[in-house]
mmCIF file with all atom_site columns, C-alpha atoms in Angstrom:
data_model
loop_
_atom_site.group_PDB
_atom_site.id
_atom_site.type_symbol
_atom_site.label_atom_id
_atom_site.label_alt_id
_atom_site.label_comp_id
_atom_site.label_asym_id
_atom_site.label_entity_id
_atom_site.label_seq_id
_atom_site.pdbx_PDB_ins_code
_atom_site.Cartn_x
_atom_site.Cartn_y
_atom_site.Cartn_z
_atom_site.occupancy
_atom_site.B_iso_or_equiv
_atom_site.pdbx_formal_charge
_atom_site.auth_seq_id
_atom_site.auth_comp_id
_atom_site.auth_asym_id
_atom_site.auth_atom_id
_atom_site.pdbx_PDB_model_num
ATOM 1   C CA . MET A 1 1   ? -7.881  -11.774 -12.395 1.00 88.00 ? 7   MET A CA 1
ATOM 2   C CA . ILE A 1 2   ? -5.210  -10.866 -9.874  1.00 94.00 ? 8   ILE A CA 1
ATOM 3   C CA . GLU A 1 3   ? -4.500  -7.147  -9.649  1.00 96.00 ? 9   GLU A CA 1
ATOM 4   C CA . LEU A 1 4   ? -2.263  -7.131  -6.550  1.00 97.00 ? 10  LEU A CA 1
ATOM 5   C CA . VAL A 1 5   ? 0.212   -9.513  -4.962  1.00 98.00 ? 11  VAL A CA 1
ATOM 6   C CA . ALA A 1 6   ? 1.194   -8.812  -1.344  1.00 98.00 ? 12  ALA A CA 1
ATOM 7   C CA . PHE A 1 7   ? 4.280   -10.721 -0.284  1.00 98.00 ? 13  PHE A CA 1
ATOM 8   C CA . ASP A 1 8   ? 5.863   -11.044 3.142   1.00 97.00 ? 14  ASP A CA 1
ATOM 9   C CA . MET A 1 9   ? 9.505   -9.974  3.479   1.00 96.00 ? 15  MET A CA 1
ATOM 10  C CA . ALA A 1 10  ? 11.877  -12.092 5.616   1.00 93.00 ? 16  ALA A CA 1
ATOM 11  C CA . GLY A 1 11  ? 11.696  -15.747 4.658   1.00 93.00 ? 17  GLY A CA 1
ATOM 12  C CA . THR A 1 12  ? 9.423   -15.095 1.691   1.00 97.00 ? 18  THR A CA 1
ATOM 13  C CA . THR A 1 13  ? 11.112  -12.585 -0.615  1.00 98.00 ? 19  THR A CA 1
ATOM 14  C CA . ILE A 1 14  ? 14.239  -11.880 1.430   1.00 97.00 ? 20  ILE A CA 1
ATOM 15  C CA . ASP A 1 15  ? 16.738  -14.351 2.864   1.00 95.00 ? 21  ASP A CA 1
ATOM 16  C CA . ASP A 1 16  ? 17.737  -12.875 6.204   1.00 91.00 ? 22  ASP A CA 1
ATOM 17  C CA . HIS A 1 17  ? 19.370  -16.174 7.205   1.00 91.00 ? 23  HIS A CA 1
ATOM 18  C CA . GLY A 1 18  ? 16.803  -16.671 9.985   1.00 86.00 ? 24  GLY A CA 1
ATOM 19  C CA . LEU A 1 19  ? 18.383  -13.855 11.966  1.00 90.00 ? 25  LEU A CA 1
ATOM 20  C CA . VAL A 1 20  ? 15.078  -12.200 12.889  1.00 87.00 ? 26  VAL A CA 1
ATOM 21  C CA . TYR A 1 21  ? 13.956  -15.288 14.774  1.00 86.00 ? 27  TYR A CA 1
ATOM 22  C CA . ILE A 1 22  ? 17.302  -15.671 16.493  1.00 93.00 ? 28  ILE A CA 1
ATOM 23  C CA . ALA A 1 23  ? 17.121  -12.032 17.593  1.00 94.00 ? 29  ALA A CA 1
ATOM 24  C CA . LEU A 1 24  ? 13.534  -12.460 18.769  1.00 94.00 ? 30  LEU A CA 1
ATOM 25  C CA . GLU A 1 25  ? 14.389  -15.544 20.808  1.00 96.00 ? 31  GLU A CA 1
ATOM 26  C CA . GLN A 1 26  ? 17.463  -13.927 22.362  1.00 97.00 ? 32  GLN A CA 1
ATOM 27  C CA . SER A 1 27  ? 15.640  -10.727 23.277  1.00 97.00 ? 33  SER A CA 1
ATOM 28  C CA . VAL A 1 28  ? 12.903  -12.716 25.032  1.00 97.00 ? 34  VAL A CA 1
ATOM 29  C CA . THR A 1 29  ? 15.207  -15.142 26.835  1.00 97.00 ? 35  THR A CA 1
ATOM 30  C CA . GLU A 1 30  ? 17.159  -12.184 28.204  1.00 97.00 ? 36  GLU A CA 1
ATOM 31  C CA . THR A 1 31  ? 14.008  -11.222 30.129  1.00 97.00 ? 37  THR A CA 1
ATOM 32  C CA . GLY A 1 32  ? 14.219  -14.579 31.901  1.00 97.00 ? 38  GLY A CA 1
ATOM 33  C CA . ALA A 1 33  ? 11.462  -16.215 29.870  1.00 97.00 ? 39  ALA A CA 1
ATOM 34  C CA . THR A 1 34  ? 11.774  -19.678 28.378  1.00 96.00 ? 40  THR A CA 1
ATOM 35  C CA . VAL A 1 35  ? 11.134  -19.823 24.633  1.00 96.00 ? 41  VAL A CA 1
ATOM 36  C CA . THR A 1 36  ? 10.125  -23.125 23.049  1.00 95.00 ? 42  THR A CA 1
ATOM 37  C CA . ALA A 1 37  ? 10.477  -23.849 19.345  1.00 91.00 ? 43  ALA A CA 1
ATOM 38  C CA . THR A 1 38  ? 6.717   -24.384 19.080  1.00 90.00 ? 44  THR A CA 1
ATOM 39  C CA . ASP A 1 39  ? 5.897   -21.030 20.647  1.00 93.00 ? 45  ASP A CA 1
ATOM 40  C CA . LEU A 1 40  ? 8.472   -19.241 18.501  1.00 91.00 ? 46  LEU A CA 1
ATOM 41  C CA . GLN A 1 41  ? 7.017   -20.786 15.357  1.00 84.00 ? 47  GLN A CA 1
ATOM 42  C CA . GLN A 1 42  ? 3.515   -19.720 16.393  1.00 86.00 ? 48  GLN A CA 1
ATOM 43  C CA . TRP A 1 43  ? 4.608   -16.086 16.608  1.00 90.00 ? 49  TRP A CA 1
ATOM 44  C CA . MET A 1 44  ? 6.719   -15.977 13.451  1.00 83.00 ? 50  MET A CA 1
ATOM 45  C CA . GLY A 1 45  ? 5.574   -13.205 11.118  1.00 82.00 ? 51  GLY A CA 1
ATOM 46  C CA . THR A 1 46  ? 3.728   -11.191 13.756  1.00 86.00 ? 52  THR A CA 1
ATOM 47  C CA . GLU A 1 47  ? 4.467   -7.651  14.899  1.00 88.00 ? 53  GLU A CA 1
ATOM 48  C CA . LYS A 1 48  ? 7.523   -7.965  17.088  1.00 90.00 ? 54  LYS A CA 1
ATOM 49  C CA . SER A 1 49  ? 6.363   -6.112  20.235  1.00 92.00 ? 55  SER A CA 1
ATOM 50  C CA . ALA A 1 50  ? 3.259   -8.292  20.242  1.00 92.00 ? 56  ALA A CA 1
ATOM 51  C CA . ALA A 1 51  ? 5.422   -11.373 19.714  1.00 94.00 ? 57  ALA A CA 1
ATOM 52  C CA . ILE A 1 52  ? 7.690   -10.422 22.614  1.00 97.00 ? 58  ILE A CA 1
ATOM 53  C CA . THR A 1 53  ? 4.678   -9.846  24.864  1.00 97.00 ? 59  THR A CA 1
ATOM 54  C CA . ALA A 1 54  ? 3.158   -13.210 23.966  1.00 96.00 ? 60  ALA A CA 1
ATOM 55  C CA . LEU A 1 55  ? 6.411   -15.142 24.241  1.00 97.00 ? 61  LEU A CA 1
ATOM 56  C CA . MET A 1 56  ? 7.183   -13.622 27.626  1.00 97.00 ? 62  MET A CA 1
ATOM 57  C CA . THR A 1 57  ? 3.760   -14.659 28.877  1.00 97.00 ? 63  THR A CA 1
ATOM 58  C CA . LEU A 1 58  ? 4.150   -18.163 27.503  1.00 97.00 ? 64  LEU A CA 1
ATOM 59  C CA . GLY A 1 59  ? 7.653   -18.322 28.974  1.00 97.00 ? 65  GLY A CA 1
ATOM 60  C CA . GLY A 1 60  ? 6.574   -17.416 32.489  1.00 97.00 ? 66  GLY A CA 1
ATOM 61  C CA . VAL A 1 61  ? 7.552   -13.735 32.736  1.00 97.00 ? 67  VAL A CA 1
ATOM 62  C CA . PRO A 1 62  ? 4.853   -11.053 33.244  1.00 97.00 ? 68  PRO A CA 1
ATOM 63  C CA . PRO A 1 63  ? 5.122   -8.672  30.259  1.00 97.00 ? 69  PRO A CA 1
ATOM 64  C CA . THR A 1 64  ? 5.112   -5.210  31.809  1.00 97.00 ? 70  THR A CA 1
ATOM 65  C CA . SER A 1 65  ? 5.337   -2.350  29.345  1.00 96.00 ? 71  SER A CA 1
ATOM 66  C CA . GLU A 1 66  ? 8.801   -1.413  30.619  1.00 97.00 ? 72  GLU A CA 1
ATOM 67  C CA . ILE A 1 67  ? 10.195  -4.923  30.135  1.00 97.00 ? 73  ILE A CA 1
ATOM 68  C CA . VAL A 1 68  ? 8.580   -5.318  26.724  1.00 97.00 ? 74  VAL A CA 1
ATOM 69  C CA . ASP A 1 69  ? 9.962   -1.961  25.560  1.00 96.00 ? 75  ASP A CA 1
ATOM 70  C CA . ALA A 1 70  ? 13.442  -2.918  26.778  1.00 97.00 ? 76  ALA A CA 1
ATOM 71  C CA . ALA A 1 71  ? 13.209  -6.317  25.095  1.00 97.00 ? 77  ALA A CA 1
ATOM 72  C CA . PHE A 1 72  ? 12.106  -4.690  21.844  1.00 95.00 ? 78  PHE A CA 1
ATOM 73  C CA . ARG A 1 73  ? 15.092  -2.331  21.934  1.00 95.00 ? 79  ARG A CA 1
ATOM 74  C CA . CYS A 1 74  ? 17.291  -5.351  22.592  1.00 96.00 ? 80  CYS A CA 1
ATOM 75  C CA . PHE A 1 75  ? 15.717  -7.111  19.614  1.00 94.00 ? 81  PHE A CA 1
ATOM 76  C CA . LEU A 1 76  ? 16.476  -4.143  17.346  1.00 92.00 ? 82  LEU A CA 1
ATOM 77  C CA . GLU A 1 77  ? 20.087  -3.972  18.542  1.00 94.00 ? 83  GLU A CA 1
ATOM 78  C CA . ILE A 1 78  ? 20.710  -7.694  18.092  1.00 94.00 ? 84  ILE A CA 1
ATOM 79  C CA . LEU A 1 79  ? 19.111  -7.694  14.653  1.00 91.00 ? 85  LEU A CA 1
ATOM 80  C CA . ALA A 1 80  ? 20.971  -4.616  13.444  1.00 89.00 ? 86  ALA A CA 1
ATOM 81  C CA . LEU A 1 81  ? 24.306  -6.148  14.484  1.00 93.00 ? 87  LEU A CA 1
ATOM 82  C CA . SER A 1 82  ? 23.399  -9.475  12.891  1.00 92.00 ? 88  SER A CA 1
ATOM 83  C CA . TYR A 1 83  ? 22.402  -7.801  9.627   1.00 89.00 ? 89  TYR A CA 1
ATOM 84  C CA . ARG A 1 84  ? 25.694  -5.886  9.545   1.00 90.00 ? 90  ARG A CA 1
ATOM 85  C CA . GLN A 1 85  ? 27.632  -9.100  10.038  1.00 93.00 ? 91  GLN A CA 1
ATOM 86  C CA . THR A 1 86  ? 25.497  -11.187 7.659   1.00 93.00 ? 92  THR A CA 1
ATOM 87  C CA . PRO A 1 87  ? 23.624  -8.934  5.237   1.00 92.00 ? 93  PRO A CA 1
ATOM 88  C CA . PRO A 1 88  ? 20.232  -10.146 3.977   1.00 94.00 ? 94  PRO A CA 1
ATOM 89  C CA . VAL A 1 89  ? 19.833  -10.898 0.272   1.00 97.00 ? 95  VAL A CA 1
ATOM 90  C CA . GLY A 1 90  ? 16.908  -11.370 -2.073  1.00 97.00 ? 96  GLY A CA 1
ATOM 91  C CA . LEU A 1 91  ? 15.855  -14.997 -2.364  1.00 97.00 ? 97  LEU A CA 1
ATOM 92  C CA . PRO A 1 92  ? 16.811  -16.664 -5.677  1.00 97.00 ? 98  PRO A CA 1
ATOM 93  C CA . GLY A 1 93  ? 14.738  -15.481 -8.608  1.00 97.00 ? 99  GLY A CA 1
ATOM 94  C CA . VAL A 1 94  ? 12.558  -13.155 -6.560  1.00 98.00 ? 100 VAL A CA 1
ATOM 95  C CA . GLU A 1 95  ? 13.602  -9.832  -8.105  1.00 97.00 ? 101 GLU A CA 1
ATOM 96  C CA . ASP A 1 96  ? 13.011  -11.168 -11.612 1.00 97.00 ? 102 ASP A CA 1
ATOM 97  C CA . ALA A 1 97  ? 9.634   -12.579 -10.537 1.00 97.00 ? 103 ALA A CA 1
ATOM 98  C CA . LEU A 1 98  ? 8.555   -9.238  -9.073  1.00 97.00 ? 104 LEU A CA 1
ATOM 99  C CA . ARG A 1 99  ? 9.528   -7.452  -12.275 1.00 96.00 ? 105 ARG A CA 1
ATOM 100 C CA . GLU A 1 100 ? 7.627   -10.023 -14.336 1.00 95.00 ? 106 GLU A CA 1
ATOM 101 C CA . LEU A 1 101 ? 4.509   -9.518  -12.215 1.00 96.00 ? 107 LEU A CA 1
ATOM 102 C CA . SER A 1 102 ? 4.785   -5.768  -12.756 1.00 95.00 ? 108 SER A CA 1
ATOM 103 C CA . ALA A 1 103 ? 5.225   -6.328  -16.490 1.00 94.00 ? 109 ALA A CA 1
ATOM 104 C CA . ARG A 1 104 ? 1.944   -8.242  -16.474 1.00 93.00 ? 110 ARG A CA 1
ATOM 105 C CA . GLY A 1 105 ? 0.206   -5.224  -14.993 1.00 94.00 ? 111 GLY A CA 1
ATOM 106 C CA . ILE A 1 106 ? -0.022  -6.668  -11.480 1.00 96.00 ? 112 ILE A CA 1
ATOM 107 C CA . ALA A 1 107 ? 0.772   -4.379  -8.548  1.00 97.00 ? 113 ALA A CA 1
ATOM 108 C CA . VAL A 1 108 ? 3.467   -5.669  -6.209  1.00 98.00 ? 114 VAL A CA 1
ATOM 109 C CA . ALA A 1 109 ? 3.519   -4.884  -2.489  1.00 98.00 ? 115 ALA A CA 1
ATOM 110 C CA . LEU A 1 110 ? 5.606   -6.122  0.418   1.00 98.00 ? 116 LEU A CA 1
ATOM 111 C CA . THR A 1 111 ? 4.029   -6.427  3.863   1.00 98.00 ? 117 THR A CA 1
ATOM 112 C CA . THR A 1 112 ? 5.901   -7.152  7.051   1.00 95.00 ? 118 THR A CA 1
ATOM 113 C CA . GLY A 1 113 ? 5.668   -7.632  10.790  1.00 91.00 ? 119 GLY A CA 1
ATOM 114 C CA . PHE A 1 114 ? 8.772   -5.448  11.018  1.00 90.00 ? 120 PHE A CA 1
ATOM 115 C CA . SER A 1 115 ? 8.461   -1.866  12.195  1.00 90.00 ? 121 SER A CA 1
ATOM 116 C CA . ASP A 1 116 ? 9.866   0.978   10.103  1.00 93.00 ? 122 ASP A CA 1
ATOM 117 C CA . GLU A 1 117 ? 13.102  0.856   12.137  1.00 87.00 ? 123 GLU A CA 1
ATOM 118 C CA . VAL A 1 118 ? 13.874  -2.574  10.704  1.00 87.00 ? 124 VAL A CA 1
ATOM 119 C CA . ALA A 1 119 ? 12.078  -2.632  7.358   1.00 92.00 ? 125 ALA A CA 1
ATOM 120 C CA . VAL A 1 120 ? 13.344  0.627   5.860   1.00 91.00 ? 126 VAL A CA 1
ATOM 121 C CA . PRO A 1 121 ? 17.104  -0.004  6.342   1.00 87.00 ? 127 PRO A CA 1
ATOM 122 C CA . LEU A 1 122 ? 16.618  -3.605  5.227   1.00 91.00 ? 128 LEU A CA 1
ATOM 123 C CA . LEU A 1 123 ? 15.018  -2.591  1.932   1.00 94.00 ? 129 LEU A CA 1
ATOM 124 C CA . ASP A 1 124 ? 17.560  0.201   1.465   1.00 91.00 ? 130 ASP A CA 1
ATOM 125 C CA . SER A 1 125 ? 20.391  -2.305  1.817   1.00 89.00 ? 131 SER A CA 1
ATOM 126 C CA . LEU A 1 126 ? 18.870  -4.359  -1.002  1.00 94.00 ? 132 LEU A CA 1
ATOM 127 C CA . GLY A 1 127 ? 18.164  -1.342  -3.185  1.00 93.00 ? 133 GLY A CA 1
ATOM 128 C CA . TRP A 1 128 ? 14.465  -2.230  -3.301  1.00 97.00 ? 134 TRP A CA 1
ATOM 129 C CA . THR A 1 129 ? 12.392  0.930   -3.667  1.00 96.00 ? 135 THR A CA 1
ATOM 130 C CA . ALA A 1 130 ? 8.651   1.535   -3.895  1.00 96.00 ? 136 ALA A CA 1
ATOM 131 C CA . GLY A 1 131 ? 6.688   4.026   -5.928  1.00 93.00 ? 137 GLY A CA 1
ATOM 132 C CA . PRO A 1 132 ? 5.147   4.677   -9.342  1.00 88.00 ? 138 PRO A CA 1
ATOM 133 C CA . GLY A 1 133 ? 7.210   3.954   -12.428 1.00 86.00 ? 139 GLY A CA 1
ATOM 134 C CA . SER A 1 134 ? 9.321   1.097   -13.720 1.00 84.00 ? 140 SER A CA 1
ATOM 135 C CA . GLU A 1 135 ? 12.421  2.388   -11.937 1.00 90.00 ? 141 GLU A CA 1
ATOM 136 C CA . HIS A 1 136 ? 10.945  1.004   -8.704  1.00 96.00 ? 142 HIS A CA 1
ATOM 137 C CA . LEU A 1 137 ? 10.807  -2.718  -7.963  1.00 97.00 ? 143 LEU A CA 1
ATOM 138 C CA . LEU A 1 138 ? 7.737   -2.336  -5.754  1.00 98.00 ? 144 LEU A CA 1
ATOM 139 C CA . ASP A 1 139 ? 4.478   -0.444  -5.903  1.00 98.00 ? 145 ASP A CA 1
ATOM 140 C CA . ALA A 1 140 ? 4.034   -0.317  -2.123  1.00 98.00 ? 146 ALA A CA 1
ATOM 141 C CA . VAL A 1 141 ? 5.524   -1.389  1.195   1.00 98.00 ? 147 VAL A CA 1
ATOM 142 C CA . VAL A 1 142 ? 3.442   -1.733  4.360   1.00 98.00 ? 148 VAL A CA 1
ATOM 143 C CA . THR A 1 143 ? 5.144   -2.139  7.741   1.00 97.00 ? 149 THR A CA 1
ATOM 144 C CA . ALA A 1 144 ? 3.766   -2.905  11.172  1.00 94.00 ? 150 ALA A CA 1
ATOM 145 C CA . SER A 1 145 ? 4.264   0.773   12.041  1.00 94.00 ? 151 SER A CA 1
ATOM 146 C CA . GLU A 1 146 ? 1.450   1.723   9.671   1.00 97.00 ? 152 GLU A CA 1
ATOM 147 C CA . VAL A 1 147 ? -1.399  -0.444  10.957  1.00 97.00 ? 153 VAL A CA 1
ATOM 148 C CA . ALA A 1 148 ? -3.362  -0.905  14.169  1.00 96.00 ? 154 ALA A CA 1
ATOM 149 C CA . ALA A 1 149 ? -2.398  -4.569  14.459  1.00 94.00 ? 155 ALA A CA 1
ATOM 150 C CA . GLY A 1 150 ? -0.122  -6.931  12.592  1.00 93.00 ? 156 GLY A CA 1
ATOM 151 C CA . ARG A 1 151 ? -0.845  -10.460 11.407  1.00 95.00 ? 157 ARG A CA 1
ATOM 152 C CA . PRO A 1 152 ? -3.060  -12.431 11.746  1.00 95.00 ? 158 PRO A CA 1
ATOM 153 C CA . ALA A 1 153 ? -5.170  -9.270  11.441  1.00 97.00 ? 159 ALA A CA 1
ATOM 154 C CA . PRO A 1 154 ? -5.875  -8.393  7.783   1.00 98.00 ? 160 PRO A CA 1
ATOM 155 C CA . TYR A 1 155 ? -4.739  -4.792  8.037   1.00 98.00 ? 161 TYR A CA 1
ATOM 156 C CA . LEU A 1 156 ? -1.332  -5.102  6.338   1.00 98.00 ? 162 LEU A CA 1
ATOM 157 C CA . ILE A 1 157 ? -2.992  -6.580  3.265   1.00 98.00 ? 163 ILE A CA 1
ATOM 158 C CA . GLN A 1 158 ? -5.849  -4.095  3.356   1.00 98.00 ? 164 GLN A CA 1
ATOM 159 C CA . HIS A 1 159 ? -3.446  -1.151  3.603   1.00 98.00 ? 165 HIS A CA 1
ATOM 160 C CA . ALA A 1 160 ? -1.521  -2.524  0.620   1.00 98.00 ? 166 ALA A CA 1
ATOM 161 C CA . MET A 1 161 ? -4.843  -2.468  -1.237  1.00 98.00 ? 167 MET A CA 1
ATOM 162 C CA . GLU A 1 162 ? -5.379  1.146   -0.192  1.00 98.00 ? 168 GLU A CA 1
ATOM 163 C CA . LYS A 1 163 ? -1.907  2.146   -1.352  1.00 98.00 ? 169 LYS A CA 1
ATOM 164 C CA . THR A 1 164 ? -2.324  0.492   -4.744  1.00 98.00 ? 170 THR A CA 1
ATOM 165 C CA . GLY A 1 165 ? -5.962  1.394   -5.351  1.00 97.00 ? 171 GLY A CA 1
ATOM 166 C CA . VAL A 1 166 ? -7.219  -2.191  -5.498  1.00 98.00 ? 172 VAL A CA 1
ATOM 167 C CA . THR A 1 167 ? -10.734 -2.556  -4.088  1.00 98.00 ? 173 THR A CA 1
ATOM 168 C CA . ASP A 1 168 ? -11.746 -6.173  -4.773  1.00 97.00 ? 174 ASP A CA 1
ATOM 169 C CA . VAL A 1 169 ? -10.308 -8.732  -2.341  1.00 97.00 ? 175 VAL A CA 1
ATOM 170 C CA . ARG A 1 170 ? -10.915 -11.432 -4.954  1.00 96.00 ? 176 ARG A CA 1
ATOM 171 C CA . ALA A 1 171 ? -8.262  -9.722  -7.089  1.00 96.00 ? 177 ALA A CA 1
ATOM 172 C CA . VAL A 1 172 ? -5.574  -9.947  -4.372  1.00 97.00 ? 178 VAL A CA 1
ATOM 173 C CA . LEU A 1 173 ? -3.075  -12.717 -3.642  1.00 97.00 ? 179 LEU A CA 1
ATOM 174 C CA . ALA A 1 174 ? -1.081  -12.717 -0.416  1.00 98.00 ? 180 ALA A CA 1
ATOM 175 C CA . ALA A 1 175 ? 1.886   -15.034 0.131   1.00 98.00 ? 181 ALA A CA 1
ATOM 176 C CA . GLY A 1 176 ? 4.134   -15.748 3.079   1.00 97.00 ? 182 GLY A CA 1
ATOM 177 C CA . ASP A 1 177 ? 6.203   -18.399 4.820   1.00 96.00 ? 183 ASP A CA 1
ATOM 178 C CA . THR A 1 178 ? 4.434   -18.489 8.189   1.00 93.00 ? 184 THR A CA 1
ATOM 179 C CA . ILE A 1 179 ? 1.155   -19.642 9.648   1.00 95.00 ? 185 ILE A CA 1
ATOM 180 C CA . VAL A 1 180 ? 0.062   -16.097 10.462  1.00 95.00 ? 186 VAL A CA 1
ATOM 181 C CA . ASP A 1 181 ? 0.618   -15.112 6.827   1.00 97.00 ? 187 ASP A CA 1
ATOM 182 C CA . LEU A 1 182 ? -2.020  -17.669 5.852   1.00 97.00 ? 188 LEU A CA 1
ATOM 183 C CA . LEU A 1 183 ? -4.364  -16.588 8.639   1.00 97.00 ? 189 LEU A CA 1
ATOM 184 C CA . ALA A 1 184 ? -4.037  -12.929 7.623   1.00 98.00 ? 190 ALA A CA 1
ATOM 185 C CA . ALA A 1 185 ? -4.836  -13.819 4.015   1.00 98.00 ? 191 ALA A CA 1
ATOM 186 C CA . ARG A 1 186 ? -7.934  -15.729 5.097   1.00 98.00 ? 192 ARG A CA 1
ATOM 187 C CA . ASN A 1 187 ? -9.023  -12.887 7.386   1.00 98.00 ? 193 ASN A CA 1
ATOM 188 C CA . ALA A 1 188 ? -8.627  -10.455 4.500   1.00 98.00 ? 194 ALA A CA 1
ATOM 189 C CA . GLY A 1 189 ? -10.628 -12.684 2.144   1.00 98.00 ? 195 GLY A CA 1
ATOM 190 C CA . VAL A 1 190 ? -7.822  -12.864 -0.441  1.00 98.00 ? 196 VAL A CA 1
ATOM 191 C CA . VAL A 1 191 ? -6.068  -15.754 -2.165  1.00 97.00 ? 197 VAL A CA 1
ATOM 192 C CA . GLY A 1 192 ? -3.717  -17.221 0.433   1.00 97.00 ? 198 GLY A CA 1
ATOM 193 C CA . VAL A 1 193 ? -0.420  -18.806 -0.575  1.00 98.00 ? 199 VAL A CA 1
ATOM 194 C CA . GLY A 1 194 ? 2.095   -20.468 1.713   1.00 98.00 ? 200 GLY A CA 1
ATOM 195 C CA . VAL A 1 195 ? 5.711   -20.733 0.571   1.00 98.00 ? 201 VAL A CA 1
ATOM 196 C CA . LEU A 1 196 ? 8.410   -23.115 1.776   1.00 97.00 ? 202 LEU A CA 1
ATOM 197 C CA . THR A 1 197 ? 11.387  -20.753 1.798   1.00 96.00 ? 203 THR A CA 1
ATOM 198 C CA . GLY A 1 198 ? 11.056  -20.065 5.530   1.00 92.00 ? 204 GLY A CA 1
ATOM 199 C CA . ALA A 1 199 ? 11.256  -22.205 8.654   1.00 87.00 ? 205 ALA A CA 1
ATOM 200 C CA . VAL A 1 200 ? 7.779   -23.775 8.465   1.00 92.00 ? 206 VAL A CA 1
ATOM 201 C CA . GLY A 1 201 ? 7.369   -26.991 6.491   1.00 94.00 ? 207 GLY A CA 1
ATOM 202 C CA . ARG A 1 202 ? 4.659   -28.042 4.071   1.00 97.00 ? 208 ARG A CA 1
ATOM 203 C CA . ASP A 1 203 ? 2.847   -30.332 6.509   1.00 96.00 ? 209 ASP A CA 1
ATOM 204 C CA . GLU A 1 204 ? 2.530   -27.595 9.135   1.00 95.00 ? 210 GLU A CA 1
ATOM 205 C CA . LEU A 1 205 ? 1.401   -24.936 6.662   1.00 96.00 ? 211 LEU A CA 1
ATOM 206 C CA . ALA A 1 206 ? -1.122  -27.342 5.172   1.00 97.00 ? 212 ALA A CA 1
ATOM 207 C CA . LYS A 1 207 ? -2.941  -27.566 8.507   1.00 96.00 ? 213 LYS A CA 1
ATOM 208 C CA . HIS A 1 208 ? -4.079  -23.974 8.121   1.00 96.00 ? 214 HIS A CA 1
ATOM 209 C CA . PRO A 1 209 ? -6.398  -22.207 5.642   1.00 96.00 ? 215 PRO A CA 1
ATOM 210 C CA . HIS A 1 210 ? -4.711  -21.816 2.262   1.00 97.00 ? 216 HIS A CA 1
ATOM 211 C CA . ASP A 1 211 ? -5.344  -21.840 -1.458  1.00 97.00 ? 217 ASP A CA 1
ATOM 212 C CA . HIS A 1 212 ? -1.878  -22.912 -2.567  1.00 97.00 ? 218 HIS A CA 1
ATOM 213 C CA . ILE A 1 213 ? 1.414   -24.052 -1.046  1.00 98.00 ? 219 ILE A CA 1
ATOM 214 C CA . LEU A 1 214 ? 4.402   -23.404 -3.291  1.00 98.00 ? 220 LEU A CA 1
ATOM 215 C CA . ASP A 1 215 ? 8.143   -23.919 -3.071  1.00 98.00 ? 221 ASP A CA 1
ATOM 216 C CA . SER A 1 216 ? 8.789   -20.203 -3.579  1.00 97.00 ? 222 SER A CA 1
ATOM 217 C CA . VAL A 1 217 ? 7.015   -16.965 -4.465  1.00 96.00 ? 223 VAL A CA 1
ATOM 218 C CA . VAL A 1 218 ? 8.704   -17.347 -7.846  1.00 97.00 ? 224 VAL A CA 1
ATOM 219 C CA . ASP A 1 219 ? 6.201   -20.150 -8.466  1.00 97.00 ? 225 ASP A CA 1
ATOM 220 C CA . VAL A 1 220 ? 3.335   -17.686 -8.077  1.00 96.00 ? 226 VAL A CA 1
ATOM 221 C CA . LEU A 1 221 ? 4.006   -16.815 -11.718 1.00 95.00 ? 227 LEU A CA 1
ATOM 222 C CA . SER A 1 222 ? 2.776   -20.251 -12.730 1.00 91.00 ? 228 SER A CA 1
ATOM 223 C CA . LEU A 1 223 ? -0.684  -19.850 -11.221 1.00 88.00 ? 229 LEU A CA 1
ATOM 224 C CA . ALA A 1 224 ? -3.262  -19.763 -14.001 1.00 59.00 ? 230 ALA A CA 1
ATOM 225 C CA . GLU A 1 225 ? -5.144  -16.821 -12.539 1.00 58.00 ? 231 GLU A CA 1
ATOM 226 C CA . LEU A 1 226 ? -2.114  -14.545 -12.622 1.00 66.00 ? 232 LEU A CA 1
ATOM 227 C CA . GLN A 1 227 ? -2.988  -12.941 -15.927 1.00 59.00 ? 233 GLN A CA 1
ATOM 228 C CA . PRO A 1 228 ? -2.549  -9.274  -16.837 1.00 50.00 ? 234 PRO A CA 1
ATOM 229 C CA . SER A 1 229 ? -5.108  -7.124  -15.026 1.00 46.00 ? 235 SER A CA 1
ATOM 230 C CA . HIS A 1 230 ? -5.636  -4.796  -17.982 1.00 44.00 ? 236 HIS A CA 1
#
């Protein structure tokens, strides 16, 4: 039985209108690097400093720490402005689905490649809070600031397990809209679910390790194994 679901944020539970990827591309191209669509897709969902470093390398610019730090600050500035102009919203049906999962006794966590600087204001703007009790939508949130490495490492999922007291990886389902979400789920040994609410299509997701590919995280409710954990 599933005791914990760990969902990605942007593109999976939150519609940020693709602004994070636009900001990432712009911040890297401003260093003089060339960013291809294939390379950008490969680094979707990863911790953003690591993504900038990789994309700079792939784009022909040596990623010194000074340039990467400046590009990351640029990324934060572009994204903050974009979010003010076009505020993110919860994807259709997601809030109700998260509440239904909680009602079934399943812990709900969000994990993200965003650092605290991005994730906390984003969740605040939506009114999504984490903590014990039914007044909170979420049981836990894990950001890239809290772990040694982001996806495809398993640490975001594992830290969500720590925060919610779940010890059996077989009782965990992780879902996201990117390739690295699926790789992180496989590396963590949990049920891996790809969703089609982001920029990556079914055919591309299907090339990578997965247990299910669904139209939306709302469809996670229909999985037979998602029964009450008590």
